[in-house]
PDB file of C-alpha atoms and ligand atoms in Angstrom:
ATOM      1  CA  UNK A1248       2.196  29.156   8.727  1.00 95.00           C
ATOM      2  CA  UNK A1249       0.418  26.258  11.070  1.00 97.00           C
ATOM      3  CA  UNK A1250      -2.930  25.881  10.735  1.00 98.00           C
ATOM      4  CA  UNK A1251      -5.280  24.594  13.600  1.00 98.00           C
ATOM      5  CA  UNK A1252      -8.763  23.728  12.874  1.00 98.00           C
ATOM      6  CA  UNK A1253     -10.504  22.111  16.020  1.00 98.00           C
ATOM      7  CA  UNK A1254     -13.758  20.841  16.000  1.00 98.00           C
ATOM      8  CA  UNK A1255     -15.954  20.906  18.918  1.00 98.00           C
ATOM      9  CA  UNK A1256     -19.589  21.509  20.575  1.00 96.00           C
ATOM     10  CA  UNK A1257     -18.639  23.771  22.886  1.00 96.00           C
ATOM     11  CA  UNK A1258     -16.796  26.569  20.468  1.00 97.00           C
ATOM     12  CA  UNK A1259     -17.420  29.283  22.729  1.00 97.00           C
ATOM     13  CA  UNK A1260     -14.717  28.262  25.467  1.00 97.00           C
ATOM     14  CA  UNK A1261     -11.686  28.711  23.078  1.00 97.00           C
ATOM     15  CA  UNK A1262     -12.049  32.631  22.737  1.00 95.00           C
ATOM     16  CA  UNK A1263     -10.627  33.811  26.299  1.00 94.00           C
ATOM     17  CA  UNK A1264      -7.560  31.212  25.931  1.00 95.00           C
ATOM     18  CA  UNK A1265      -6.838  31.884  22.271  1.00 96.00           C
ATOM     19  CA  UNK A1266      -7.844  35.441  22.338  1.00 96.00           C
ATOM     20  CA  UNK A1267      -4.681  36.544  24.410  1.00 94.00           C
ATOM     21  CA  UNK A1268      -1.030  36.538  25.136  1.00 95.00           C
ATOM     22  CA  UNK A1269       1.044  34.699  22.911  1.00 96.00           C
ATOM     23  CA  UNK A1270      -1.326  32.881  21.179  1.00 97.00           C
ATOM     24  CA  UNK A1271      -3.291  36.161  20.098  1.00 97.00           C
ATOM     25  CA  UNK A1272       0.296  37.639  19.149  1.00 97.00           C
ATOM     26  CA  UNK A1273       1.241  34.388  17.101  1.00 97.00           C
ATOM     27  CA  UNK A1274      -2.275  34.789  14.928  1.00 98.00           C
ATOM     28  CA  UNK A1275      -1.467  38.629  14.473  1.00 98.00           C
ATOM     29  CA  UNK A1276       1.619  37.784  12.834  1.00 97.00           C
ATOM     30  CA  UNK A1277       0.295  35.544  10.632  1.00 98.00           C
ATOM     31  CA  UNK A1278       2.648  32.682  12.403  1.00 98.00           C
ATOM     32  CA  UNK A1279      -0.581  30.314  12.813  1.00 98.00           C
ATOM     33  CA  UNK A1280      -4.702  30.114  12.237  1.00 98.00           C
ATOM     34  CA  UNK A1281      -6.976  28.541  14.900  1.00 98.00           C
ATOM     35  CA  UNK A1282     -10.812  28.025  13.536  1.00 98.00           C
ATOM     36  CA  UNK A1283     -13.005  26.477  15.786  1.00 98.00           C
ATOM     37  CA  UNK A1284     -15.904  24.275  14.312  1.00 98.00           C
ATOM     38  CA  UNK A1285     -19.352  23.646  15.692  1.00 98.00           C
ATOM     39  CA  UNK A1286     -20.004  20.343  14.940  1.00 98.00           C
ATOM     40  CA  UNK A1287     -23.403  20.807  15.514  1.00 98.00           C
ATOM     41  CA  UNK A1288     -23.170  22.899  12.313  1.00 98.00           C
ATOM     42  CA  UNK A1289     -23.091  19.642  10.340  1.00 98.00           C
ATOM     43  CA  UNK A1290     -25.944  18.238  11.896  1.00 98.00           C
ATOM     44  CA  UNK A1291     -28.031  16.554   9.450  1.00 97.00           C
ATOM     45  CA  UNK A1292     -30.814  17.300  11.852  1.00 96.00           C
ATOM     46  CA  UNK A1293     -32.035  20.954  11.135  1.00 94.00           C
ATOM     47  CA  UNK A1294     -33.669  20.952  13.741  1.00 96.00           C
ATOM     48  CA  UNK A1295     -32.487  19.735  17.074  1.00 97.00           C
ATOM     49  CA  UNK A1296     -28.758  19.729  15.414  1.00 97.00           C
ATOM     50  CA  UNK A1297     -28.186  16.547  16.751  1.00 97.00           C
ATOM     51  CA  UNK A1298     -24.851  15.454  16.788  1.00 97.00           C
ATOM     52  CA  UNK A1299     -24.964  12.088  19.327  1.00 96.00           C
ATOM     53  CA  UNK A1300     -26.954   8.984  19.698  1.00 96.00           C
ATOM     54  CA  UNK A1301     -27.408   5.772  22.539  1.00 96.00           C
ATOM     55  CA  UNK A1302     -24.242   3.663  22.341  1.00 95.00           C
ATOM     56  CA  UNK A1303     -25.683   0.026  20.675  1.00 97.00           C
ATOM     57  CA  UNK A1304     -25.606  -2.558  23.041  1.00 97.00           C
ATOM     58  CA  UNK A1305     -26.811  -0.462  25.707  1.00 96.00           C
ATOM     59  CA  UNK A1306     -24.542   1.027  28.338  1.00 94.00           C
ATOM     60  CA  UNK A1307     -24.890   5.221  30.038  1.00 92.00           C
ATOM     61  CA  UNK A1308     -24.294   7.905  28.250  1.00 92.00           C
ATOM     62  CA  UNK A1309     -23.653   9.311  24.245  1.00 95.00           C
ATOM     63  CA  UNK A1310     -21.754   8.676  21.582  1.00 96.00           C
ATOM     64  CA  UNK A1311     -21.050  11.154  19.193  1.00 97.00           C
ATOM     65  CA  UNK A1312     -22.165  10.244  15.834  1.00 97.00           C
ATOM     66  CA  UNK A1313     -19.860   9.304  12.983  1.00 98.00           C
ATOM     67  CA  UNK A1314     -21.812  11.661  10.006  1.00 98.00           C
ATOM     68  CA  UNK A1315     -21.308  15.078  11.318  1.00 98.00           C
ATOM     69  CA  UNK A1316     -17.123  14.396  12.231  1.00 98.00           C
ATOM     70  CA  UNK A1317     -17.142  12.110   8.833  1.00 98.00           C
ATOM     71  CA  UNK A1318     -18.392  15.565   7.614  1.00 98.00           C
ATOM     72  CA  UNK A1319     -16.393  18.287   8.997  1.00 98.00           C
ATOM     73  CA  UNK A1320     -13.144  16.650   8.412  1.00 98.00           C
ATOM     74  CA  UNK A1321     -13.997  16.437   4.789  1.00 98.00           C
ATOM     75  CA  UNK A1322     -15.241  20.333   4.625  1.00 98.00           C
ATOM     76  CA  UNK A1323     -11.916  21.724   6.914  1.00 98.00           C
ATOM     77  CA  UNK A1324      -9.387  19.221   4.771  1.00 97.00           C
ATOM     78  CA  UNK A1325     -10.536  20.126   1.373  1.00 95.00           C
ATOM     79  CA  UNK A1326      -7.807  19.791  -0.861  1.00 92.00           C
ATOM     80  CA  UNK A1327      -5.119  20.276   1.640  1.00 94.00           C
ATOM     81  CA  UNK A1328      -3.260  17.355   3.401  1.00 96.00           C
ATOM     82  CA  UNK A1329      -3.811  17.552   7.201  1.00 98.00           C
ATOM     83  CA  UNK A1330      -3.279  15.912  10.246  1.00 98.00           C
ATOM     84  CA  UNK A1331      -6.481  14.693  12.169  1.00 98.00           C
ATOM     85  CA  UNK A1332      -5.710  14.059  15.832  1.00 98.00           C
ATOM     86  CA  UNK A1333      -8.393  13.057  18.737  1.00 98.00           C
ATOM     87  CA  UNK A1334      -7.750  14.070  22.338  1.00 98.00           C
ATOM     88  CA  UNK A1335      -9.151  10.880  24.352  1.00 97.00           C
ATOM     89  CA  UNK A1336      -7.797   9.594  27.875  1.00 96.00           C
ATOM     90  CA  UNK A1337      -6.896   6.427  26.394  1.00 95.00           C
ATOM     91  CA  UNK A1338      -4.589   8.132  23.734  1.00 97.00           C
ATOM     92  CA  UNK A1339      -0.851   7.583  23.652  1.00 98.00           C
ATOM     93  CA  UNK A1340       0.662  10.524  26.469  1.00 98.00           C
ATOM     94  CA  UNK A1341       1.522  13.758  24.571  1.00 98.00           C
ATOM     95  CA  UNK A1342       4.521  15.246  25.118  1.00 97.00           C
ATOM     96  CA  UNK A1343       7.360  17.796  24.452  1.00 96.00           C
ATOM     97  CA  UNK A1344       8.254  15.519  21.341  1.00 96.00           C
ATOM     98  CA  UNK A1345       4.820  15.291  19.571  1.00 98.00           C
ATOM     99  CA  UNK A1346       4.574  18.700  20.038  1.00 98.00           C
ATOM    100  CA  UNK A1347       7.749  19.272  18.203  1.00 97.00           C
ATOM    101  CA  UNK A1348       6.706  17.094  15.780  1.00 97.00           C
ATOM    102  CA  UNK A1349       3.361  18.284  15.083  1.00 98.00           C
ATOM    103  CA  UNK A1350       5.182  21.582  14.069  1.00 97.00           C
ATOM    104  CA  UNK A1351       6.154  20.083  11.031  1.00 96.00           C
ATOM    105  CA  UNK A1352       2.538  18.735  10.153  1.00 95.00           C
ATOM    106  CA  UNK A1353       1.492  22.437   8.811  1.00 95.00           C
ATOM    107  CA  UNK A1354      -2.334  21.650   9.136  1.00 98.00           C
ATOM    108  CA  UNK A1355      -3.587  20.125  12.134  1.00 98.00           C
ATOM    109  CA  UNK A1356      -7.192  19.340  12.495  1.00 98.00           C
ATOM    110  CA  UNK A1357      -8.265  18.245  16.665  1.00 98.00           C
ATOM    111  CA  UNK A1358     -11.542  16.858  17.265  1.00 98.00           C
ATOM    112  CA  UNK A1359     -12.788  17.138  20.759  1.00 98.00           C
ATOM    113  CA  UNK A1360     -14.587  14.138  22.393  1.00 93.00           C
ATOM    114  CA  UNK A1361     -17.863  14.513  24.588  1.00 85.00           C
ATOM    115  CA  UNK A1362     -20.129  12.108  26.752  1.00 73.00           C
ATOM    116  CA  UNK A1363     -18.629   8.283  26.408  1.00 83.00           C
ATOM    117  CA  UNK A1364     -16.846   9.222  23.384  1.00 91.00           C
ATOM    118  CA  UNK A1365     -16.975   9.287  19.553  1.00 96.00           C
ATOM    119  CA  UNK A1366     -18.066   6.265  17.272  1.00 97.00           C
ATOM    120  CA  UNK A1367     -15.376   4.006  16.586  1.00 97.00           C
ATOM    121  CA  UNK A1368     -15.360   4.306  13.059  1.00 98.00           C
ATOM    122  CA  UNK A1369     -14.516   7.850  13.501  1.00 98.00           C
ATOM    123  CA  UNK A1370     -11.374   6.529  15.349  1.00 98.00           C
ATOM    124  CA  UNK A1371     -11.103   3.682  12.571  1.00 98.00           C
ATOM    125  CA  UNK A1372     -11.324   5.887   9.573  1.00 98.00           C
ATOM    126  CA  UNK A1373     -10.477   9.619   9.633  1.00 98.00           C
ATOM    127  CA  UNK A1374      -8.349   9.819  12.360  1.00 98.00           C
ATOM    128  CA  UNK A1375      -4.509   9.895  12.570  1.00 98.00           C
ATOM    129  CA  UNK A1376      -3.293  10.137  15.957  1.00 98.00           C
ATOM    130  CA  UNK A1377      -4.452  10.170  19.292  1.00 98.00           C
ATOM    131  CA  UNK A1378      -3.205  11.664  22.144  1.00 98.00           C
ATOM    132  CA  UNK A1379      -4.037  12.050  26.334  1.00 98.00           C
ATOM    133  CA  UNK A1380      -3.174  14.668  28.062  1.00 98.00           C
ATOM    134  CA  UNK A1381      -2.448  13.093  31.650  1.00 97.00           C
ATOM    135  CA  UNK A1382      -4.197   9.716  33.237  1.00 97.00           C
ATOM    136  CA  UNK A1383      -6.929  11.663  34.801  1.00 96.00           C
ATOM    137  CA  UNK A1384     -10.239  11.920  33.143  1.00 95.00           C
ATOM    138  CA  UNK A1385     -11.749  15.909  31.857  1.00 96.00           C
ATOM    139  CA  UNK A1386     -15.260  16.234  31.096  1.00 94.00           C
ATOM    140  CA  UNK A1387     -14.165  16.928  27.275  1.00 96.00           C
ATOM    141  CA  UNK A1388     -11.616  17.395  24.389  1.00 97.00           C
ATOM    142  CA  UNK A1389     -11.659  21.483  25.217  1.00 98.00           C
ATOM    143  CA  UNK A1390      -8.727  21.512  26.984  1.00 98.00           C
ATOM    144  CA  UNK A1391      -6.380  18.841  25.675  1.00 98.00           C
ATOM    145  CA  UNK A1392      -7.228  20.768  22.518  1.00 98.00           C
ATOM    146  CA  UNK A1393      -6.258  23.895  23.849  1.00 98.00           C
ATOM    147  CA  UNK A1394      -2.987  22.334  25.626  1.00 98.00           C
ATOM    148  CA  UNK A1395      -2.028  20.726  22.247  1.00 98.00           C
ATOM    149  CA  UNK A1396      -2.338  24.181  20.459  1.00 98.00           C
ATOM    150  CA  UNK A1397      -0.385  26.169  22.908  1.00 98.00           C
ATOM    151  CA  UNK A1398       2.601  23.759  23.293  1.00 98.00           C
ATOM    152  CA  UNK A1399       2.628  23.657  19.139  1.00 98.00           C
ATOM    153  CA  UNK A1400       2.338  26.935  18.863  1.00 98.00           C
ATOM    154  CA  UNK A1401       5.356  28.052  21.146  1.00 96.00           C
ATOM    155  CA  UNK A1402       7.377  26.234  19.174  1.00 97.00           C
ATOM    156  CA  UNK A1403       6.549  27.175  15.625  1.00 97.00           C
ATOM    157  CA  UNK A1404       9.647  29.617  14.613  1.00 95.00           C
ATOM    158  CA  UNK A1405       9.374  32.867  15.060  1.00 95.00           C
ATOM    159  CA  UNK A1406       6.375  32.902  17.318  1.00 96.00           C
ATOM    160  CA  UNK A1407       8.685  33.811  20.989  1.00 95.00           C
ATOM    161  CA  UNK A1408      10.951  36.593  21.150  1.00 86.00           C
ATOM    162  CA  UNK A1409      14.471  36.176  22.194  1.00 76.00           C
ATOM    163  CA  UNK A1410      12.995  37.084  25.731  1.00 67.00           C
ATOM    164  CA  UNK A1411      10.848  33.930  25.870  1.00 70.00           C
ATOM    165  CA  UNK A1412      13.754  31.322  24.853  1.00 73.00           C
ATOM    166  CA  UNK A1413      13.052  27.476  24.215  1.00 78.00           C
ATOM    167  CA  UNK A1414      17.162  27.075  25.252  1.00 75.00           C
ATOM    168  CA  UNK A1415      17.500  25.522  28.559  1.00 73.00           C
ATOM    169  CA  UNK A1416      14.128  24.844  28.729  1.00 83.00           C
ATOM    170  CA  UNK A1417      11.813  21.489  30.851  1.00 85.00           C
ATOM    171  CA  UNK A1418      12.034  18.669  29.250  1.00 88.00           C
ATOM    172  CA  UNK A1419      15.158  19.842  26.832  1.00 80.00           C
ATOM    173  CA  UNK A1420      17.409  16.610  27.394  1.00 84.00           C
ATOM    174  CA  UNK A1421      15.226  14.997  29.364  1.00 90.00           C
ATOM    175  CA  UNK A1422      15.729  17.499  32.332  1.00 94.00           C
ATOM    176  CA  UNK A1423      13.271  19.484  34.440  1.00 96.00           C
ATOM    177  CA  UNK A1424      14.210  23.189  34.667  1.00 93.00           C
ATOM    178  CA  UNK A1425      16.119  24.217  37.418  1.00 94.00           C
ATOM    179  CA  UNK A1426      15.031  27.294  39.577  1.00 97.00           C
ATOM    180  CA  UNK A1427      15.297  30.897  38.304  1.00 96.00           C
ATOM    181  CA  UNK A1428      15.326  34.208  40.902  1.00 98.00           C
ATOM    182  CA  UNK A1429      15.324  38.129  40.704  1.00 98.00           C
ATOM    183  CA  UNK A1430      15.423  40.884  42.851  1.00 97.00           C
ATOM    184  CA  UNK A1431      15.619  41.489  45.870  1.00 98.00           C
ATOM    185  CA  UNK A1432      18.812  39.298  46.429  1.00 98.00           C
ATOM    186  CA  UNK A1433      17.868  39.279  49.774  1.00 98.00           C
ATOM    187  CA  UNK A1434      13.774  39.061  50.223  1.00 98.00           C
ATOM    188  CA  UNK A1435      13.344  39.016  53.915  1.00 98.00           C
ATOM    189  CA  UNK A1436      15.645  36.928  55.052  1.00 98.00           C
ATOM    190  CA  UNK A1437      15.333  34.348  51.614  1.00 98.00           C
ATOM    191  CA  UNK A1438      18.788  34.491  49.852  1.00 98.00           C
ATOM    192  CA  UNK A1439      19.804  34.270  46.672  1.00 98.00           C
ATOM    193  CA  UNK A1440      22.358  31.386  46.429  1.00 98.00           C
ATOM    194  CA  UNK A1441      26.062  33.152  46.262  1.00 98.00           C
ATOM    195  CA  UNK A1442      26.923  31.580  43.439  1.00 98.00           C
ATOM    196  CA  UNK A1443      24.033  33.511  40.695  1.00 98.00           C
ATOM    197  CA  UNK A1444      25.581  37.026  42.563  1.00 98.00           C
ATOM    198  CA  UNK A1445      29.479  35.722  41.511  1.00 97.00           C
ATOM    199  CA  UNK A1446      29.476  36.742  37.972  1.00 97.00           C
ATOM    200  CA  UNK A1447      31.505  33.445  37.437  1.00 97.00           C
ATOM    201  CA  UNK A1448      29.259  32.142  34.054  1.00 97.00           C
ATOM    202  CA  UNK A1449      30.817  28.824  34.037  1.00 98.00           C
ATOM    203  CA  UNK A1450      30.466  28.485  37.860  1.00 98.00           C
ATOM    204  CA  UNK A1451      26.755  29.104  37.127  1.00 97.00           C
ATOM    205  CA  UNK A1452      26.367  27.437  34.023  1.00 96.00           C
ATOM    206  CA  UNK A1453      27.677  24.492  36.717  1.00 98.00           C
ATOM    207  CA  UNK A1454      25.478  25.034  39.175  1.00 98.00           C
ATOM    208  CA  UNK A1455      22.369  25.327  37.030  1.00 97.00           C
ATOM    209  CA  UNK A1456      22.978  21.751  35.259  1.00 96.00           C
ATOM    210  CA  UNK A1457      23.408  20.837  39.069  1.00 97.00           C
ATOM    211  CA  UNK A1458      20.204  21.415  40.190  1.00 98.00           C
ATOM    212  CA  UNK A1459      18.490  20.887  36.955  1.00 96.00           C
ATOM    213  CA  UNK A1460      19.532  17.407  37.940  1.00 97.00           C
ATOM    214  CA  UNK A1461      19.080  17.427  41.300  1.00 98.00           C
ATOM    215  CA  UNK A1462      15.516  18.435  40.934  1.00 97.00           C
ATOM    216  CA  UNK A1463      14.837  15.975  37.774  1.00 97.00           C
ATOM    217  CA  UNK A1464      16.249  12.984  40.082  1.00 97.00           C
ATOM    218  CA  UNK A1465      13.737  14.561  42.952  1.00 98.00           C
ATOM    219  CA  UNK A1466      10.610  14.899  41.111  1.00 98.00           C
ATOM    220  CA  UNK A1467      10.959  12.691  37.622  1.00 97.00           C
ATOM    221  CA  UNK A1468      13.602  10.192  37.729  1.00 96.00           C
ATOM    222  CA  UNK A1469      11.421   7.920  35.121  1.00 95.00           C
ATOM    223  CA  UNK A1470      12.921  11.243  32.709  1.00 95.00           C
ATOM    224  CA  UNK A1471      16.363  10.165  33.579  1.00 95.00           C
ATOM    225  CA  UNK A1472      15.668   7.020  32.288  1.00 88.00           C
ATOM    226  CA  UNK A1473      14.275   7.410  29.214  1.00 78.00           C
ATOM    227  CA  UNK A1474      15.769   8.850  26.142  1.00 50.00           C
ATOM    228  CA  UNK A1475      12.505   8.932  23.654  1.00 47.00           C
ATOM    229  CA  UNK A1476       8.921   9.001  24.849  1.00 47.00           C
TER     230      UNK A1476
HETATM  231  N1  ADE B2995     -10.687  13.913  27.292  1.00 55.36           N
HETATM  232  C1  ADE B2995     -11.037  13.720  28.575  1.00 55.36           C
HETATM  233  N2  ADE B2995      -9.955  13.566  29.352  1.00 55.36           N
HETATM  234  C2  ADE B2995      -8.868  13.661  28.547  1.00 55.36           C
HETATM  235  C3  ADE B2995      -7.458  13.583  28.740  1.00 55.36           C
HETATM  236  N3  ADE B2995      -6.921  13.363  29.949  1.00 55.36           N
HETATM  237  N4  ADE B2995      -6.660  13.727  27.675  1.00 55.36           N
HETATM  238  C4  ADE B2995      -7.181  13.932  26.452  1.00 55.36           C
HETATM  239  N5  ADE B2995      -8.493  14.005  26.201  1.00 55.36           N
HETATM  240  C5  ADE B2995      -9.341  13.878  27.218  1.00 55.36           C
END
């Protein structure tokens, strides 16, 4: 079973995404855990549950502190060995490979980011990888967190049906997937390209790896070119 634990100040966003579909069906049968963490929870500050300070040296914004991440990590680990990842725009791009990879980590832990970022020695000293999400900039960790669960979680065995197969999947060898159609063959005046109505598999087979291609070399050709990311 994979394990999430993702810690956050915003825990309330995670319930619609995690609270349906696959995901939902993947906790039901016991194929993963998500717990969300409030990292205001291990606020030293009773009070105001302070979690962020003025960057030294001046500059805009906050920086979350290092005591209350130093803190949860230590709580969620425990005894268990675990993975800690941070989702930051200047982490190395994730992709279909990490998220294979993860699979095998059995206990990841994600901490979120907020305002101009966590203290360093959070970076320095508890954390094990970091990843971005895409060279634009989010207003927090939320998402990547969410995108790094779901594109785990899809792959950990068992959790799609036969239905919902990872074969001949984007980004399986390198290739975009090519286009897929249904019924009507004929939707007003839109055809269906001969070849899919044939019944000739290997002609199809063909024609799929064709535009696979075609569609790779249209839209990614820097995938064409590289063999590990
Ligand atoms: N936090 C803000 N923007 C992000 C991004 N693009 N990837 C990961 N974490 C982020």
């Amino acid at each position: 079973m994979m394990h999430f634990d993702i810690i956050t100040i915003f825990p309330k966003v995670f319930d619609g995404i995690f609270g349906d579909s696959i995901i939902k069906r993947a906790k039901e049968n016991k194929k993963i855990v998500i717990k969300i963490h409030d990292v205001r929870d291990f606020s030293l500050d009773k009070k105001r549950r302070s979690v962020d300070d003025r960057p030294f040296g001046g500059g805009p914004g906050m920086v979350l502190s290092p005591q209350p991440l130093f803190d949860a990590v230590k709580k969620i680990k425990g005894r268990k060995k675990a993975k800690v990842i941070y989702v930051t725009p200047s982490g190395r791009p994730f992709s279909q490979i990490h998220a294979k990879r993860l699979t095998r980590a059995g206990n990841l832990i994600i901490i979120c980011g907020h305002y101009e970022g966590i203290d360093e020695r959070v970076r320095q000293h508890i954390v094990d990888e970091e990843f971005s999400i895409g060279d634009y900039v989010l207003t927090g960790g939320e998402i990547p967190a969410m995108v790094i669960v779901d594109a785990v979680t899809r792959l950990v065995p068992g959790v799609l049906g036969k239905e919902e197969s990872l074969i001949n999947e984007s980004f399986e060898a390198n290739l975009l997937e090519g286009p897929h159609y249904t019924r009507p063959a004929n939707f007003r005046g839109f055809k269906v390209p001969d070849v899919l109505l044939s019944g000739h598999h290997q002609q199809i087979e063909q024609w799929r790896k064709a535009q696979a291609l075609k569609r790779t070399e249209e839209i990614r050709p820097d995938l064409l070119s590289q063999k590990e990311r």
